[in-house]
Structures are given as structure tokens and as C-alpha cells.
Coordinates of C-alpha atoms and ligand atoms in Angstrom, one line a residue:
X1 CA 12.1 4.5 -18.8
X2 CA 13.6 2.3 -16.0
X3 CA 10.5 0.2 -15.9
X4 CA 10.4 0.1 -19.7
X5 CA 14.0 -1.1 -19.8
X6 CA 13.2 -3.8 -17.2
X7 CA 10.1 -5.0 -19.1
X8 CA 11.5 -4.8 -22.7
X9 CA 13.7 -7.9 -22.9
X10 CA 11.1 -10.3 -21.3
X11 CA 10.1 -12.9 -23.9
X12 CA 6.4 -12.3 -23.6
X13 CA 3.6 -14.3 -25.3
X14 CA -0.2 -14.6 -24.7
X15 CA 0.6 -17.3 -22.1
X16 CA 3.7 -18.7 -20.4
X17 CA 6.6 -17.6 -18.2
X18 CA 7.2 -14.2 -20.1
X19 CA 3.7 -13.0 -19.4
X20 CA 4.0 -14.1 -15.8
X21 CA 7.3 -12.4 -15.3
X22 CA 5.9 -9.2 -16.8
X23 CA 3.1 -9.2 -14.2
X24 CA 5.6 -9.9 -11.5
X25 CA 7.7 -6.8 -12.5
X26 CA 4.5 -4.7 -12.4
X27 CA 3.5 -6.2 -9.1
X28 CA 6.6 -4.8 -7.5
X29 CA 5.2 -1.3 -8.2
X30 CA 1.4 -1.8 -7.7
X31 CA -0.5 -4.4 -5.6
X32 CA -1.6 -6.4 -8.6
X33 CA -3.6 -9.6 -8.3
X34 CA -2.3 -12.2 -10.7
X35 CA -5.0 -14.6 -11.9
X36 CA -4.3 -17.9 -13.6
X37 CA -7.0 -19.4 -15.9
X38 CA -6.5 -23.0 -16.9
X39 CA -5.9 -23.9 -20.5
X40 CA -9.0 -25.3 -22.1
X41 CA -11.3 -23.1 -20.1
X42 CA -14.2 -21.8 -22.3
X43 CA -14.3 -18.0 -22.6
X44 CA -17.3 -16.5 -24.5
X45 CA -16.8 -18.0 -28.1
X46 CA -13.1 -18.9 -27.4
X47 CA -11.1 -21.4 -25.5
X48 CA -8.0 -20.6 -23.3
X49 CA -5.1 -21.9 -25.4
X50 CA -2.4 -24.3 -24.1
X51 CA 0.4 -22.5 -22.3
X52 CA 3.5 -22.1 -24.5
X53 CA 7.0 -22.4 -23.3
X54 CA 10.3 -22.6 -25.2
X55 CA 13.4 -24.6 -24.1
X56 CA 15.5 -23.9 -27.1
X57 CA 15.1 -22.8 -30.7
X58 CA 17.8 -22.1 -33.3
X59 CA 18.6 -22.3 -37.0
X60 CA 21.9 -23.0 -38.6
X61 CA 23.1 -22.4 -42.2
X62 CA 24.8 -25.2 -44.2
X63 CA 28.2 -23.8 -43.1
X64 CA 27.1 -23.9 -39.4
X65 CA 26.5 -20.2 -39.0
X66 CA 23.7 -19.6 -36.5
X67 CA 21.0 -17.5 -38.4
X68 CA 18.5 -17.4 -35.5
X69 CA 18.7 -18.2 -31.8
X70 CA 15.8 -17.7 -29.4
X71 CA 18.2 -17.3 -26.4
X72 CA 19.8 -14.3 -28.2
X73 CA 16.6 -12.8 -29.6
X74 CA 13.2 -14.2 -28.8
X75 CA 11.7 -12.2 -31.7
X76 CA 13.4 -14.6 -34.1
X77 CA 11.1 -17.5 -33.2
X78 CA 7.5 -17.4 -34.5
X79 CA 5.3 -16.9 -31.5
X80 CA 3.6 -20.2 -30.4
X81 CA 5.8 -22.2 -32.9
X82 CA 5.4 -25.9 -32.6
X83 CA 8.6 -28.1 -32.1
X84 CA 10.6 -29.2 -35.1
X85 CA 13.9 -30.9 -35.3
X86 CA 15.4 -31.7 -38.7
X87 CA 17.4 -30.7 -41.8
X88 CA 15.6 -28.8 -44.5
X89 CA 16.5 -27.4 -47.9
X90 CA 16.7 -23.7 -48.5
X91 CA 13.3 -23.7 -50.4
X92 CA 11.6 -25.7 -47.6
X93 CA 13.1 -23.4 -45.0
X94 CA 11.8 -20.3 -46.8
X95 CA 8.3 -21.5 -46.4
X96 CA 8.8 -21.2 -42.7
X97 CA 10.6 -17.8 -42.6
X98 CA 9.0 -14.4 -42.2
X99 CA 10.8 -11.3 -43.4
X100 CA 10.1 -7.7 -44.4
X101 CA 11.4 -7.0 -47.9
X102 CA 10.7 -3.2 -47.6
X103 CA 12.5 -3.0 -44.2
X104 CA 15.4 -5.3 -44.9
X105 CA 17.3 -4.7 -41.6
X106 CA 14.2 -5.4 -39.4
X107 CA 13.1 -8.6 -37.8
X108 CA 9.3 -8.9 -38.0
X109 CA 7.3 -9.8 -35.0
X110 CA 4.9 -12.7 -36.0
X111 CA 2.8 -15.2 -34.1
X112 CA 0.7 -18.3 -34.9
X113 CA -1.4 -18.6 -31.8
X114 CA -4.3 -20.6 -33.3
X115 CA -2.6 -22.7 -36.0
X116 CA 0.0 -25.4 -35.6
X117 CA 3.2 -24.4 -37.4
X118 CA 6.8 -23.8 -36.9
X119 CA 8.8 -20.8 -38.1
X120 CA 11.4 -18.1 -37.7
X121 CA 11.4 -14.4 -38.2
X122 CA 14.5 -13.0 -39.9
X123 CA 15.8 -9.8 -41.4
X124 CA 15.4 -9.8 -45.2
X125 CA 19.1 -8.9 -45.4
X126 CA 19.9 -12.3 -43.8
X127 CA 17.6 -14.3 -46.0
X128 CA 18.3 -12.7 -49.4
X129 CA 21.6 -14.4 -50.2
X130 CA 21.2 -17.8 -48.5
X131 CA 22.8 -20.5 -50.5
X132 CA 21.3 -23.9 -51.4
X133 CA 22.2 -26.6 -48.9
X134 CA 21.2 -28.3 -45.7
X135 CA 19.7 -26.1 -43.0
X136 CA 19.5 -27.4 -39.5
X137 CA 16.3 -26.5 -37.6
X138 CA 16.0 -27.2 -33.9
X139 CA 12.8 -25.9 -32.2
X140 CA 12.0 -27.4 -28.8
X141 CA 8.7 -25.9 -27.4
X142 CA 5.8 -27.2 -25.4
X143 CA 2.1 -26.4 -25.6
X144 CA 1.1 -27.4 -22.1
X145 CA -2.6 -28.4 -22.1
X146 CA -2.5 -28.4 -18.3
X147 CA -1.0 -24.9 -18.2
X148 CA -2.8 -21.6 -17.8
X149 CA -3.2 -18.0 -19.0
X150 CA -2.1 -15.3 -16.6
X151 CA -3.6 -11.8 -16.3
X152 CA -3.2 -9.1 -13.7
X153 CA -5.9 -7.0 -12.1
X154 CA -5.9 -4.1 -9.6
X155 CA -9.1 -2.7 -8.2
X156 CA -8.8 0.6 -6.4
X157 CA -12.1 1.2 -4.6
X158 CA -13.6 4.7 -4.6
X159 CA -16.6 6.1 -2.7
X160 CA -18.8 5.0 -5.6
X161 CA -19.2 1.6 -7.1
X162 CA -19.2 3.2 -10.6
X163 CA -16.1 1.9 -12.3
X164 CA -13.4 3.2 -14.6
X165 CA -11.7 0.4 -16.6
X166 CA -8.1 0.8 -17.8
X167 CA -6.8 -2.0 -19.9
X168 CA -3.4 -2.8 -21.5
X169 CA -1.9 -5.8 -23.2
X170 CA 1.1 -7.8 -22.0
X171 CA 1.9 -10.2 -24.8
X172 CA 4.4 -8.7 -27.2
X173 CA 8.1 -9.7 -26.8
X174 CA 10.7 -7.0 -27.3
X175 CA 8.3 -4.3 -28.5
X176 CA 8.8 -1.0 -26.8
X177 CA 6.1 1.3 -28.0
X178 CA 3.5 -1.3 -29.0
X179 CA 3.5 -2.9 -25.6
X180 CA 6.0 -1.9 -23.0
X181 CA 4.9 1.8 -23.1
X182 CA 1.3 0.8 -22.4
X183 CA 2.3 -1.3 -19.4
X184 CA 4.4 1.5 -18.1
X185 CA 1.6 4.1 -18.6
X186 CA -1.0 1.9 -16.9
X187 CA 1.3 1.2 -14.0
X188 CA 2.1 4.9 -13.5
X189 CA -1.6 5.8 -13.7
X190 CA -2.4 3.2 -11.1
X191 CA 0.2 4.7 -8.8
X192 CA -1.4 8.1 -9.3
X193 CA -4.9 6.7 -8.6
X194 CA -3.6 5.0 -5.5
X195 CA -2.0 8.3 -4.2
X196 CA -5.3 9.9 -3.0
X197 CA -8.9 8.9 -2.0
X198 CA -11.1 8.6 -5.1
X199 CA -14.7 9.2 -5.9
X200 CA -14.9 6.4 -8.6
X201 CA -13.6 2.8 -8.4
X202 CA -10.7 2.2 -10.8
X203 CA -10.0 -1.2 -12.3
X204 CA -6.7 -1.8 -14.0
X205 CA -6.4 -5.0 -16.1
X206 CA -3.1 -6.3 -17.7
X207 CA -4.2 -8.9 -20.2
X208 CA -2.7 -10.8 -23.2
X209 CA -4.2 -9.2 -26.3
X210 CA -7.6 -10.4 -27.5
X211 CA -7.9 -13.7 -25.5
X212 CA -7.1 -11.9 -22.3
X213 CA -9.8 -9.3 -22.6
X214 CA -12.2 -12.0 -23.7
X215 CA -11.3 -14.1 -20.6
X216 CA -11.7 -11.1 -18.4
X217 CA -15.1 -10.2 -19.9
X218 CA -16.3 -13.7 -19.6
X219 CA -15.6 -13.7 -15.9
X220 CA -16.6 -10.1 -15.0
X221 CA -20.0 -9.5 -16.4
X222 CA -21.0 -7.8 -13.1
X223 CA -18.0 -5.5 -13.1
X224 CA -18.6 -4.7 -16.8
X225 CA -22.1 -3.5 -16.0
X226 CA -20.6 -0.9 -13.6
X227 CA -18.1 0.5 -16.1
X228 CA -18.9 4.2 -16.7
X229 CA -15.8 5.0 -18.6
X230 CA -12.8 3.1 -19.9
X231 CA -9.6 3.3 -21.9
X232 CA -7.3 0.9 -23.7
X233 CA -3.7 2.1 -23.4
X234 CA -0.9 1.3 -25.9
X235 CA 1.9 3.0 -27.9
X236 CA 2.3 5.9 -25.6
X237 CA 6.1 6.2 -25.5
X238 CA 7.0 7.9 -28.9
X239 CA 6.8 11.6 -29.6
X240 CA 4.1 11.4 -32.3
X241 CA 0.8 13.3 -31.7
X242 CA -1.8 11.6 -29.6
X243 CA -4.6 9.7 -31.2
X244 CA -7.9 9.1 -29.3
X245 CA -10.1 6.4 -30.8
X246 CA -13.7 6.7 -29.7
X247 CA -15.8 3.9 -28.2
X248 CA -18.0 2.1 -30.7
X249 CA -21.0 4.4 -30.7
X250 CA -19.0 7.6 -29.9
X251 CA -20.5 10.5 -27.9
X252 CA -20.1 8.7 -24.6
X253 CA -18.7 10.3 -21.5
X254 CA -15.2 9.0 -22.0
X255 CA -15.3 10.2 -25.7
X256 CA -15.8 13.8 -24.3
X257 CA -13.4 13.5 -21.4
X258 CA -10.3 12.3 -23.2
X259 CA -10.3 15.0 -25.9
X260 CA -11.0 17.6 -23.2
X261 CA -7.9 16.4 -21.2
X262 CA -5.8 16.4 -24.4
X263 CA -6.9 20.0 -25.2
X264 CA -6.3 21.1 -21.6
X265 CA -2.8 19.6 -21.7
X266 CA -2.2 21.6 -24.9
X267 CA -0.8 18.7 -26.8
X268 CA -1.3 17.9 -30.5
X269 CA -4.0 15.3 -31.0
X270 CA -6.4 13.7 -33.3
X271 CA -9.8 12.1 -32.5
X272 CA -10.9 9.1 -34.6
X273 CA -14.2 7.2 -34.8
X274 CA -14.3 3.6 -33.8
X275 CA -13.4 0.9 -36.3
X276 CA -13.3 -2.9 -35.5
X277 CA -9.6 -3.2 -36.0
X278 CA -7.0 -2.6 -33.3
X279 CA -6.6 -3.7 -29.7
X280 CA -8.8 -4.9 -26.9
X281 CA -11.4 -2.1 -27.4
X282 CA -12.8 -4.5 -30.0
X283 CA -13.8 -6.8 -27.2
X284 CA -15.0 -4.2 -24.7
X285 CA -17.0 -2.5 -27.4
X286 CA -18.5 -5.7 -28.9
X287 CA -22.3 -5.1 -29.1
X288 CA -23.2 -7.4 -26.3
X289 CA -21.0 -5.6 -23.8
X290 CA -21.1 -2.2 -25.5
X291 CA -18.8 -0.6 -22.9
X292 CA -17.9 3.0 -23.1
X293 CA -14.2 2.2 -23.7
X294 CA -11.9 4.2 -26.1
X295 CA -8.3 3.9 -26.8
X296 CA -5.4 6.3 -26.3
X297 CA -2.2 6.0 -28.3
X298 CA 0.4 8.1 -30.0
X299 CA 1.7 6.3 -33.1
X300 CA -1.0 4.0 -34.2
X301 CA -0.6 0.3 -35.1
X302 CA 0.4 -0.5 -38.6
X303 CA 0.9 3.2 -39.4
X304 CA 4.5 3.5 -38.5
X305 CA 7.4 1.5 -40.1
X306 CA 8.8 0.3 -36.7
X307 CA 5.4 -1.3 -35.8
X308 CA 5.7 -5.0 -35.0
X309 CA 9.4 -5.2 -35.9
X310 CA 12.8 -5.2 -34.1
X311 CA 12.9 -1.4 -34.8
X312 CA 10.2 -0.8 -32.1
X313 CA 12.9 -1.0 -29.5
X314 CA 13.9 1.2 -26.5
X315 CA 15.4 3.8 -28.8
X316 CA 12.0 4.4 -30.4
X317 CA 10.5 5.6 -27.1
X318 CA 11.7 8.3 -24.6
X319 CA 11.0 9.4 -21.1
X320 CA 9.6 12.9 -22.0
X321 CA 7.0 11.4 -24.3
X322 CA 6.0 8.7 -21.7
X323 CA 5.8 11.3 -19.0
X324 CA 3.6 13.6 -21.2
X325 CA 1.3 10.6 -21.8
X326 CA 1.0 9.9 -18.1
X327 CA 0.3 13.6 -17.6
X328 CA -2.6 13.5 -20.0
X329 CA -3.9 10.3 -18.3
X330 CA -3.8 12.1 -14.9
X331 CA -5.8 14.9 -16.5
X332 CA -8.4 12.3 -17.6
X333 CA -8.6 11.0 -14.0
X334 CA -9.1 14.6 -12.7
X335 CA -12.0 15.1 -15.2
X336 CA -13.6 11.7 -14.3
X337 CA -13.3 12.6 -10.6
X338 CA -14.8 16.1 -10.9
X339 CA -16.9 16.3 -14.1
X340 CA -20.4 16.2 -12.6
X341 CA -23.9 17.6 -13.4
X342 CA -24.7 19.9 -10.4
X343 CA -28.1 21.1 -9.4
X344 CA -28.5 24.6 -8.0
X345 CA -30.4 24.8 -4.8
X346 CA -31.4 28.4 -5.7
X347 CA -32.2 28.2 -9.4
X348 CA -34.8 31.0 -9.6
X349 CA -32.7 34.1 -10.3
X350 CA -29.1 34.3 -9.2
X351 CA -28.5 33.5 -5.6
X352 CA -27.2 36.5 -3.7
X353 CA -23.5 35.8 -3.5
X354 CA -22.6 39.0 -1.5
X355 CA -24.7 37.9 1.4
X356 CA -22.6 34.8 1.6
X357 CA -19.3 36.6 1.3
X358 CA -18.8 35.2 -2.2
X359 CA -19.2 38.4 -4.2
X360 CA -16.5 40.9 -5.1
X361 CA -15.2 43.3 -2.6
X362 CA -14.2 46.9 -3.6
X363 CA -10.8 46.9 -5.2
X364 CA -11.0 43.1 -5.9
X365 CA -7.9 41.6 -7.5
X366 CA -7.9 40.1 -11.0
X367 CA -7.9 36.7 -9.3
X368 CA -11.0 37.5 -7.3
X369 CA -12.8 38.6 -10.5
X370 CA -11.8 35.4 -12.3
X371 CA -13.0 33.4 -9.4
X372 CA -16.3 35.2 -9.3
X373 CA -16.7 34.6 -13.1
X374 CA -16.2 30.9 -12.5
X375 CA -18.9 31.0 -9.7
X376 CA -21.4 32.6 -12.1
X377 CA -20.6 30.1 -14.9
X378 CA -21.0 27.2 -12.5
X379 CA -24.3 28.5 -11.2
X380 CA -25.7 29.2 -14.6
X381 CA -24.8 25.6 -15.7
X382 CA -26.2 24.0 -12.5
X383 CA -29.4 22.7 -14.1
X384 CA -28.9 19.1 -13.0
X385 CA -28.0 17.9 -16.5
X386 CA -25.1 19.9 -17.8
X387 CA -21.7 18.4 -17.0
X388 CA -19.1 20.8 -15.5
X389 CA -16.7 19.9 -18.3
X390 CA -19.2 21.4 -20.8
X391 CA -19.5 24.6 -18.7
X392 CA -15.7 24.8 -18.9
X393 CA -15.7 24.5 -22.6
X394 CA -18.4 27.1 -23.1
X395 CA -16.8 29.6 -20.7
X396 CA -13.3 29.2 -22.0
X397 CA -12.2 28.9 -18.3
X398 CA -9.9 26.2 -17.1
X399 CA -11.7 23.1 -15.7
X400 CA -9.7 23.4 -12.5
X401 CA -11.2 26.9 -11.9
X402 CA -14.8 25.6 -12.3
X403 CA -14.0 22.5 -10.2
X404 CA -12.9 24.8 -7.3
X405 CA -15.8 27.1 -7.8
X406 CA -18.3 24.2 -7.7
X407 CA -16.7 22.9 -4.5
X408 CA -17.0 26.3 -2.9
X409 CA -20.7 26.7 -3.9
X410 CA -21.3 23.1 -2.6
X411 CA -19.8 24.1 0.8
X412 CA -22.1 27.1 0.9
X413 CA -25.2 24.9 0.2
X414 CA -25.8 26.5 -3.2
X415 CA -25.1 23.3 -5.2
X416 CA -26.5 19.8 -4.5
X417 CA -26.8 16.3 -6.0
X418 CA -23.6 16.0 -8.1
X419 CA -24.5 13.3 -10.7
X420 CA -22.3 11.5 -13.1
X421 CA -22.8 12.6 -16.7
X422 CA -24.6 9.8 -18.7
X423 CA -22.0 7.1 -19.6
Ligands
LIG501 ZN1 0.7 -5.2 -31.4

């Protein structure tokens, strides 16, 4: 929550000082590389936009009351608004104002990245009773064509080149669940991954939504080819049940691993099939790349009334929910690290465990019997193509028990050739 509180007020956008400051805050926790990509650079079918910065933006009613001020609340300025300075009538103003009639206290979060327009976002309560008269508009922004788009990347090398991709967006201003919580969860997960040697290579990317993942993909076709599993993280700070959205084709390794980790954590969750609406999974799963990348969230975009409004503030998220989300993600990493297809070196009949000191002694404890059962399950699944996770599911035993049994059998030479399940 301390990191969330630090990130929350930063006036983020897809480019500019807010995105850069966000990456800087994250970089104080994990050794992130910050990459700048010049505005105008081509990226797949897109072009990196001009960098946006705001000097000042405010709106005054005919009586001089300030109705909006970027310095007070950056959410009140339409994201990427062009400059405008002048006096407009009430009717003219209303063509440039966004409100939510059904949530009259809330300020909506709106952007106009790829069109040239000016605008403000206001609570409907403020707009409803505005009198006729002269409204003073002052918006002083710059679209720097010689600017850049910033993204952050951290690669944690493992023993294998096979990669796990973790992606989160960094572009929403003053949005706690749909943005800050994802950045916090990805940062905490990176700290966990950094805390021990790893089998797989982990790549964390902190990118502005859509254009950021498109830019990353356009420059990392080689790394994309090595991705065996991936997750987009967002909206992980509220107490709602978890929602895992499968990768485009479903049935891939990550699509098995995340639900298994959610079940192991004993948390309420729902698994949904892919649809082409949402966050950066749309880009990673586009048919050319076809990466095995799913998405983990709690409250899902556009399905909760606080979504993309001033109501998605720090009071909407809590430390216990964030911590539980990070716990699930650590469980995902444990599965990715240890879910392997093992091959028995003695597959014809059961190997003689007693001879190796692995079989029950007289008066064995319950623990010893459970351990022995785990050994038998692992051996019976060691056909070279059954993932250990699947053996855990069939046996009803905890994955950790099978993971430990597999490592014991491996030490005794009874298991060989641990292979990644097909991605
Ligand atoms: Zn959003």
C-alpha cells in the first residue's frame, strides 16, 4: 500500500513525465531498465505518438469559480488534450466536457490519444446546473514530436533461456485498482523472483497500454519466441474474486498453471475464455505472435462502477487483497519453476524403493506414509509426457508434496530428463 500511495497521484499518460516518474519509483525497488523510444518511430502497424506534457489547464465559470484545474486533479483534463485558450458559451463548453450521468459524483477518466481535441472531465453534479454565460478555458499542453515513449523492462536470467513474460500497464492517472495495483503486484513479484536462483528466465515489462506492448513486441521478436508462459497483471488490489482470462487459444501451459495456483491458494476465482477486448493480452495473443499469455485480475474492467472514474481511488484497494494477489502470483512462479514432465529411469514395474531406503519402515508415521504415497504417484506419472501438476490434480495431493518427492527420486537416480510441459 505504501508503493500504491506513492504511485497513485502521479499524472500518468502513455508518454511524458508521469510515465517516466512512475518507472523511476519502480526502479527504486527493482533494477528496471528504462527504455526511451523516439516519437514517430514505426511499431508494427502503429507509430509512437508525440510525447504529451501539460504546463497548465483550468476552466472557470462565468462568476470566476474554478470548475477544473489540472494542478489540483489531473483526471479533470482529457488525456492528450490539445491546447486551447479562449472564452466559450455553455453549449460550446458542453461539447468538450465528459461526465457520467449515472455516477453524478464521479469524475470520468477519458483520453483522446489518437485524435486532436481539447476537453475536460467533470462530475455530472458540477455540470448539471451550469448557467449560461462566458466560460474561460485555458489549456496549455505540448505534443513534442521530438519526444519519446518510455517503458521499463527487467530480465531476471534463469538456468534456461525459456522465458516467462509478466506485463503491466503504466499509463492511467489517479486510478488505484486499474493501474496502480498491477504495477505494485508486478514489482512485488519481481522482488520475489529476484530472491532466489530460478530455472526459467523472467521478463517484466512496464508499458503504456496498447502502444507500449506493440512497441515492445516490435522490438523483441526474438524474446517473444522464447516465451513459454506469460501474464498481464491489472486490477489486483480490490477484494473481489479473482478472474483469470485464458490466452487466445486456451489450453496452454499458463492456462493450466494459473487456475491450479488459484485453487491451491483456496481463493474464489473464475476462469474465462479469451475475448479480444481488454488489456495488452490483445497484442501478445494477436495471431502473428500467438503468445501463451493470459490475464489475472480481480474486478474486471468495465464491470465495476468505480472503473475509469475518480472512485477507483486508494480507498477502493487494500493491503490484504494486494498481498493475497501477490501470494497467488508467487504460487504461479512455484508451479512454473517445478511443473515438469519427468521420465522414470526404471519404468518397467515399480522400482524397488526399500532397497534405496525410500520405503516405509515398521511403525512409519503418517507423514512418512504420505511421503511414500507421493513417491508412488510421481513414479506412476513419470512417463515423460505427464506434467507433475496434472499428477497433483489426479492424486489430490498438494503440489509441494509431489515437487519434493520428485526431487528426492531425482537425487536417487530414479527420475531423469525434466521437460517443460508443452507451452
Ligand atoms: Zn484501464
